[in-house]
Every structure is written in structure tokens, then in C-alpha cells.
Coordinates of C-alpha atoms in Angstrom, one line a residue:
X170 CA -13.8 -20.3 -19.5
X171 CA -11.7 -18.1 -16.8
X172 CA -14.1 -15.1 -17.6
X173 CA -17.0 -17.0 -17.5
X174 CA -16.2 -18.5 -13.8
X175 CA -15.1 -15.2 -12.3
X176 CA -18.6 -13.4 -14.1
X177 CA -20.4 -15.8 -11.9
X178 CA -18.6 -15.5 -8.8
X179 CA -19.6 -11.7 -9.7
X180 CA -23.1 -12.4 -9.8
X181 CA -23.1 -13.8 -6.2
X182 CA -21.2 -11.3 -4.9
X183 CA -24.4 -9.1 -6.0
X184 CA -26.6 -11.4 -4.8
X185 CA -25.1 -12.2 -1.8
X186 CA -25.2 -8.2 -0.9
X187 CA -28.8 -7.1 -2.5
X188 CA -30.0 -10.0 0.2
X189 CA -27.9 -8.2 3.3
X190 CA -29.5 -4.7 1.7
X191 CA -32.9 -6.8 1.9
X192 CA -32.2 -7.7 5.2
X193 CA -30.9 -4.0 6.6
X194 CA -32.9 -4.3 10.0
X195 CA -31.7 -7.2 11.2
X196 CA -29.0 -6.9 12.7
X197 CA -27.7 -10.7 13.2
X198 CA -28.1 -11.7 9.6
X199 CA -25.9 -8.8 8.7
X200 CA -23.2 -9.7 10.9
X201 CA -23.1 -13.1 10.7
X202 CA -22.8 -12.6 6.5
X203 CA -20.7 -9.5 6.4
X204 CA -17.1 -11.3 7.1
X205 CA -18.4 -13.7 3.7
X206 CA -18.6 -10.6 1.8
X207 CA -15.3 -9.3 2.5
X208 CA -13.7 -12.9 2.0
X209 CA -15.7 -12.5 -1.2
X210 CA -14.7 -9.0 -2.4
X211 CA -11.0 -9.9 -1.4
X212 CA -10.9 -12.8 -4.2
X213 CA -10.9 -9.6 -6.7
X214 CA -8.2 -7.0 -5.4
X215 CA -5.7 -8.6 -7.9
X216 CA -8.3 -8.9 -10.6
X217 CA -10.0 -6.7 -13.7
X218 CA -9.9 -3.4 -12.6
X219 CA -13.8 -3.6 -13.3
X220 CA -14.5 -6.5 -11.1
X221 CA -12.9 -4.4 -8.4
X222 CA -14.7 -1.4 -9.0
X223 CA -17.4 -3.2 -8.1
X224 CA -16.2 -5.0 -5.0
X225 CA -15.4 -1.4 -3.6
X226 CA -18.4 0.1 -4.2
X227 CA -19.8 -3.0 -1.9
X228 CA -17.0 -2.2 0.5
X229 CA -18.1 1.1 1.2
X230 CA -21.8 0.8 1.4
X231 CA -20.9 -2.3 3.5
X232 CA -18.8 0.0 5.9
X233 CA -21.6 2.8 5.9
X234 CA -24.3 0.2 6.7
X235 CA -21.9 -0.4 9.6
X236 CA -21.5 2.6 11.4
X237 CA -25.2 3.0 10.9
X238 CA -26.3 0.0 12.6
X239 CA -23.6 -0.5 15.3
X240 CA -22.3 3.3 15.4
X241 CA -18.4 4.5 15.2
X242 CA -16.7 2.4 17.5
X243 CA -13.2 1.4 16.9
X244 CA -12.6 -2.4 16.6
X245 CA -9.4 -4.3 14.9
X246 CA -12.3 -5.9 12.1
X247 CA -13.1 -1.9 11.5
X248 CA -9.8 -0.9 10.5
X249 CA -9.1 -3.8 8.2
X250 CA -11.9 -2.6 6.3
X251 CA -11.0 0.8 6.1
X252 CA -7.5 -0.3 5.5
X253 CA -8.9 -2.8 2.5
X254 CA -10.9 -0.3 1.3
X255 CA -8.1 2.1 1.0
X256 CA -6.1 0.2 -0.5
X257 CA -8.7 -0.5 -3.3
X258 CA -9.4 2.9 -4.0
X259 CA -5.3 3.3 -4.3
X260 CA -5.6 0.2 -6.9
X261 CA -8.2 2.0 -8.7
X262 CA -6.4 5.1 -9.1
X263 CA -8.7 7.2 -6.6
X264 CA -6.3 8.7 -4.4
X265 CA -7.8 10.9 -2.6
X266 CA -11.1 8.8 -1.7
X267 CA -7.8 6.3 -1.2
X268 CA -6.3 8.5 1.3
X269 CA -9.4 9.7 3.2
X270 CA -9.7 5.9 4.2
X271 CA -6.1 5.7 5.2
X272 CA -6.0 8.2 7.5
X273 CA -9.3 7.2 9.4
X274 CA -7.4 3.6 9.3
X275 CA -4.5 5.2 10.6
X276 CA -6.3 7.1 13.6
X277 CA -8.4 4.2 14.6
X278 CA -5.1 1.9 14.5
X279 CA -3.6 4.8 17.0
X280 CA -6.8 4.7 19.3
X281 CA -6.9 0.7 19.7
X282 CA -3.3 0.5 20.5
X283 CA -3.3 4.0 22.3
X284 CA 0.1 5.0 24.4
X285 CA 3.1 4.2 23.8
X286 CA 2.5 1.3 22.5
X287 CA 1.7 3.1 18.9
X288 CA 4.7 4.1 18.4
X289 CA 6.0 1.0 17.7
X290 CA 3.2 -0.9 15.5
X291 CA 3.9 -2.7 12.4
X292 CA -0.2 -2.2 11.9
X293 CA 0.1 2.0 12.3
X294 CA 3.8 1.5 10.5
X295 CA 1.8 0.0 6.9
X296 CA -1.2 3.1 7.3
X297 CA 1.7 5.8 7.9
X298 CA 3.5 4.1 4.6
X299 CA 0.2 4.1 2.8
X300 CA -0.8 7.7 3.3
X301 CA 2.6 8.7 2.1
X302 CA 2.1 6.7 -1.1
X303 CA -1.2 8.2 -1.5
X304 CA 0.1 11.8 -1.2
X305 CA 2.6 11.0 -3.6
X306 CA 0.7 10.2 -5.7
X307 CA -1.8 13.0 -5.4
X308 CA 1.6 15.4 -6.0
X309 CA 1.8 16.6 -2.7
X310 CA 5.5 15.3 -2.0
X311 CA 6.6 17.2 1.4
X312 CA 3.7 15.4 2.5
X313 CA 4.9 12.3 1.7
X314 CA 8.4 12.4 2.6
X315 CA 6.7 13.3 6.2
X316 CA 4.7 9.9 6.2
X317 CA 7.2 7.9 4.4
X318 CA 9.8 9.4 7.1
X319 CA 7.9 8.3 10.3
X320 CA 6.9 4.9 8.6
X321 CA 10.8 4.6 8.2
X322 CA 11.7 5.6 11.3
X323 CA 9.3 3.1 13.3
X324 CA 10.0 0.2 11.3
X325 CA 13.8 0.7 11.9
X326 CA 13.0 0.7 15.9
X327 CA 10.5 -3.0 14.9
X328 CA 13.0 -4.4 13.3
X329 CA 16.4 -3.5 15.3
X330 CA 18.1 -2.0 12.3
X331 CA 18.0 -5.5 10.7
X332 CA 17.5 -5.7 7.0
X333 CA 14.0 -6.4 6.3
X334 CA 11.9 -5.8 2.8
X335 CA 9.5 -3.1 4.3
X336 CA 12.3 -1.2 5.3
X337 CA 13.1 -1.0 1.2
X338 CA 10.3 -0.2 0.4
X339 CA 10.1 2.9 3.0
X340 CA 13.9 3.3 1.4
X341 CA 12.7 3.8 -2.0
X342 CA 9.9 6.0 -1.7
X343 CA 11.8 8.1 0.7
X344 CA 14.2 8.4 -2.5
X345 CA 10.8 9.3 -4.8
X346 CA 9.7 12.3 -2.6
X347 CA 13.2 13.6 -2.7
X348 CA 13.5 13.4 -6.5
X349 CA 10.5 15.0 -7.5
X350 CA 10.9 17.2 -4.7
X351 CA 14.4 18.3 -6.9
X352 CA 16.5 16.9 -4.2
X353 CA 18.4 14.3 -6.1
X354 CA 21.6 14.3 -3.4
X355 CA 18.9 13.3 -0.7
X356 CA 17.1 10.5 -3.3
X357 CA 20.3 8.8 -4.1
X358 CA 20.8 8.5 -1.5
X359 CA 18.0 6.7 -0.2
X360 CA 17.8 4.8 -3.4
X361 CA 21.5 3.4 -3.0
X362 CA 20.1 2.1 0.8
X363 CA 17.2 0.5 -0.7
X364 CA 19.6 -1.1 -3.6
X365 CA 22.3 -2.8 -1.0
X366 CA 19.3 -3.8 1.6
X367 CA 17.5 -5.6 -1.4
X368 CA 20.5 -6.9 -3.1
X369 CA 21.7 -8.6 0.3
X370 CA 18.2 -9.8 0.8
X371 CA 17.6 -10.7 -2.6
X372 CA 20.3 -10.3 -4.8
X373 CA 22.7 -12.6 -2.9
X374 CA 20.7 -15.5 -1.5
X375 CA 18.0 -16.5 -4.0
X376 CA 17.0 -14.2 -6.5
X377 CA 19.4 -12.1 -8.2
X378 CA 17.1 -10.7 -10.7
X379 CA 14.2 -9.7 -7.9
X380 CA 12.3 -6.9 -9.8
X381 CA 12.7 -4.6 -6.7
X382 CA 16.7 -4.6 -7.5
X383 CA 15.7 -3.1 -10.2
X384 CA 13.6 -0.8 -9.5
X385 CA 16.2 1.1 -6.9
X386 CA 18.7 1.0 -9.5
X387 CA 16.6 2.7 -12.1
X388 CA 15.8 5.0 -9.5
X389 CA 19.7 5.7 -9.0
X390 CA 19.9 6.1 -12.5
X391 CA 17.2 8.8 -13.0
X392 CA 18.2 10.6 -10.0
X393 CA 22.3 10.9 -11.4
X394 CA 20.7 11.8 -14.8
X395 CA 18.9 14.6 -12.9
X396 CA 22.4 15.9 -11.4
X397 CA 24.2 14.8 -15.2
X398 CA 26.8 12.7 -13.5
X399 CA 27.8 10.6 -16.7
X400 CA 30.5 8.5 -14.6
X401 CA 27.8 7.0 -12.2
X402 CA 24.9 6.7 -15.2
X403 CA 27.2 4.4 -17.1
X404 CA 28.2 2.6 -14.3
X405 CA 24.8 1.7 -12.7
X406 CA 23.5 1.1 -16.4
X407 CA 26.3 -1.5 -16.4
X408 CA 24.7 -3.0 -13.4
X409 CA 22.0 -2.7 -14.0
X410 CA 22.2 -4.5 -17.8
X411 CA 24.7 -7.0 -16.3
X412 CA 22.0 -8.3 -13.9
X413 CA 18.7 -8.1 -16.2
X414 CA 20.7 -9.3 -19.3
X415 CA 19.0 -11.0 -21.3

């Protein structure tokens, strides 16, 4: 069976790092096997929640064992990993071990760029979005309308004002901040923007019923519920049930 495969590859994984813990002193072994590991552990972000649990755990004392043998230097390898491991920490619902990792991403990302180059990065552009989402979701929303702003802002420079699917997301959770920061004006705003931009990129060429349509217009919806506009609730439920009918 399914389970019975992916148990295996489990058990490798655990093999495959108790022999790089066995093998701690030398150096070569441990980074010639280390980029098989992370291949390995990347088979199971989109997996059981279990099986990733574990893979992080490997991450980290993977990363550890890094700076202790080859010290803190910054390298593009280094801040994929940091980046990865963020990410699974985010997946796991550990959002503040998830943002700890962003951050160090996002400062390493700055150093290896450096000048003014980082301030037009699609690389520092995904940690700034990250540690946004993570302080969202850690409640702390000016801080995440500040990241989610300045991810926004630099992926509108990338991408010459063009309409482009990481520029709804920024959109969208620009419109979260506001609304659970009680600014529903501002969040409808943002939420409309993120609505057209999918719906022209979406909406009118190949998939009218992309699930990210319908996520902005169920933000629009709770954010006129908020301000108990009854005109614009019925008319973006009609939308919204004219698209996703069923």
C-alpha cells in the first residue's frame, strides 16, 4: 500500500541521517550526503503532518551540524534551508520557530545580494511575504501589514506593474491585516485588487472557478459584513454563487 511505501521511505530517511550523525567528523561524507537528505525530506512537505514533523526535526539538526562544522557563513544552499525549514515550521503550525527561520533567511538573502541590488529580489521579495504571514498568524498584524507592505511594494517594481499571481497574493493578505486590524475600508480594498488581478489572470483565460477567486471574494464579503453594507454582501454573494454554482 501508499502508507506502506512512504513508511519505508521514512525509515531511510532515518537511516540515511543516523549514518551522517555516525559519521559527524568527517567532513566530506557529510557534505557530499547532505543535499540527498534535503531532496529526501522535501518528498514530505505536502505529506502527513507526522512524516513532516519528522523531516524538520532532521532539517534543523542538519542545519546545526552545519554551522558547527563549516561555521556561519552565508551561501545561496544556506538560505534555502533556512527558507525550507521555515516554511515547514509554518506547515506545522509553529509560527514562531517558523518566523525565527524567516528572518535569518531574510537577512542572509540581504547580505548575498547586498546593495542595491536587494531591493529588487524576487528571493528577499518571498522571505519579506513569509514573515508577514508568519506574524499574522502569530496575531501581531501591524507587523504584518509592514512585511506584506514592502513584499508588495518590491514585487510591483519586479514585475513593472504587470499582473502577476504573487502580486495577489501580497493583495490579499494586505486586505487580512487590515481586517483584523478593524480597518475594513483599507481591506476591501485590497481584496477587490486581488479579486480583478486574479479574475483577469484566472477568471478570464482558463479557469474561471480558480479557488484563489474565491478566496478574495469571500474576503470582500466578510470585510462588507464587518461595515453591514447589505447592498454589496448580496451582490458579491451573487458572484460569488454564480461562479462556484454547483
Amino acid at each position: 500500500s501508499s502508507n506502506e511505501i512512504n513508511d519505508g521511505i521514512v525509515r531511510r530517511i532515518e537511516r540515511n541521517s543516523n549514518c551522517l550523525l555516525d559519521n559527524l567528523n568527517d567532513t566530506q561524507i557529510v557534505e557530499h550526503r547532505i543535499d540527498s537528505l534535503i531532496m529526501n525530506i522535501g518528498l514530505f512537505y505536502f505529506q502527513d503532518l507526522s512524516y513532516l514533523e519528522k523531516s524538520v526535526e532532521y532539517f534543523v539538526k542538519f542545519y546545526q551540524m552545519r554551522e558547527r562544522m563549516f561555521g556561519d557563513g552565508d551561501s545561496d544552499d544556506v538560505a534555502k534551508f533556512l527558507l525550507n525549514i521555515g516554511v515547514s515550521y509554518s506547515k506545522l503550525g509553529q509560527h514562531d520557530k517558523a518566523l525565527d527561520y524567516h528572518l535569518k533567511a531574510y537577512e542572509m538573502r540581504r547580505r548575498l545580494i547586498g546593495g542595491e541590488a536587494s531591493d529588487d529580489n524576487e528571493d528577499i521579495a518571498w522571505s519579506l511575504f513569509n514573515i508577514g504571514l508568519s506574524y499574522e498568524r502569530l496575531g501581531k498584524y501591524k507587523q504584518a501589514l509592514e512585511f506584506n507592505l514592502k513584499a508588495h511594494e518590491m514585487r510591483m517594481r519586479l514585475f513593472n506593474d504587470q499582473d502577476h499571481e504573487n502580486l495577489t497574493h501580497s493583495l490579499y493578505n494586505i486586505g487580512v491585516c487590515y481586517s483584523r486590524l478593524n480597518q475594513h475600508e483599507k481591506a476591501i480594498e485590497q481584496f477587490l485588487k486581488s479579486y480583478e488581478m486574479r479574475k483577469r489572470l484566472f477568471g478570464e483565460t482558463s479557469d474561471p472557478q480558480h479557488p484563489l477567486i474565491g478566496l478574495s471574494l469571500n474576503g470582500i464579503i466578510f470585510s462588507f459584513k464587518k461595515l453591514k453594507n447589505i447592498e454589496n454582501i448580496n451582490k458579491y454573494n451573487k458572484i460569488l454563487n454564480s461562479i462556484f454554482k454547483t
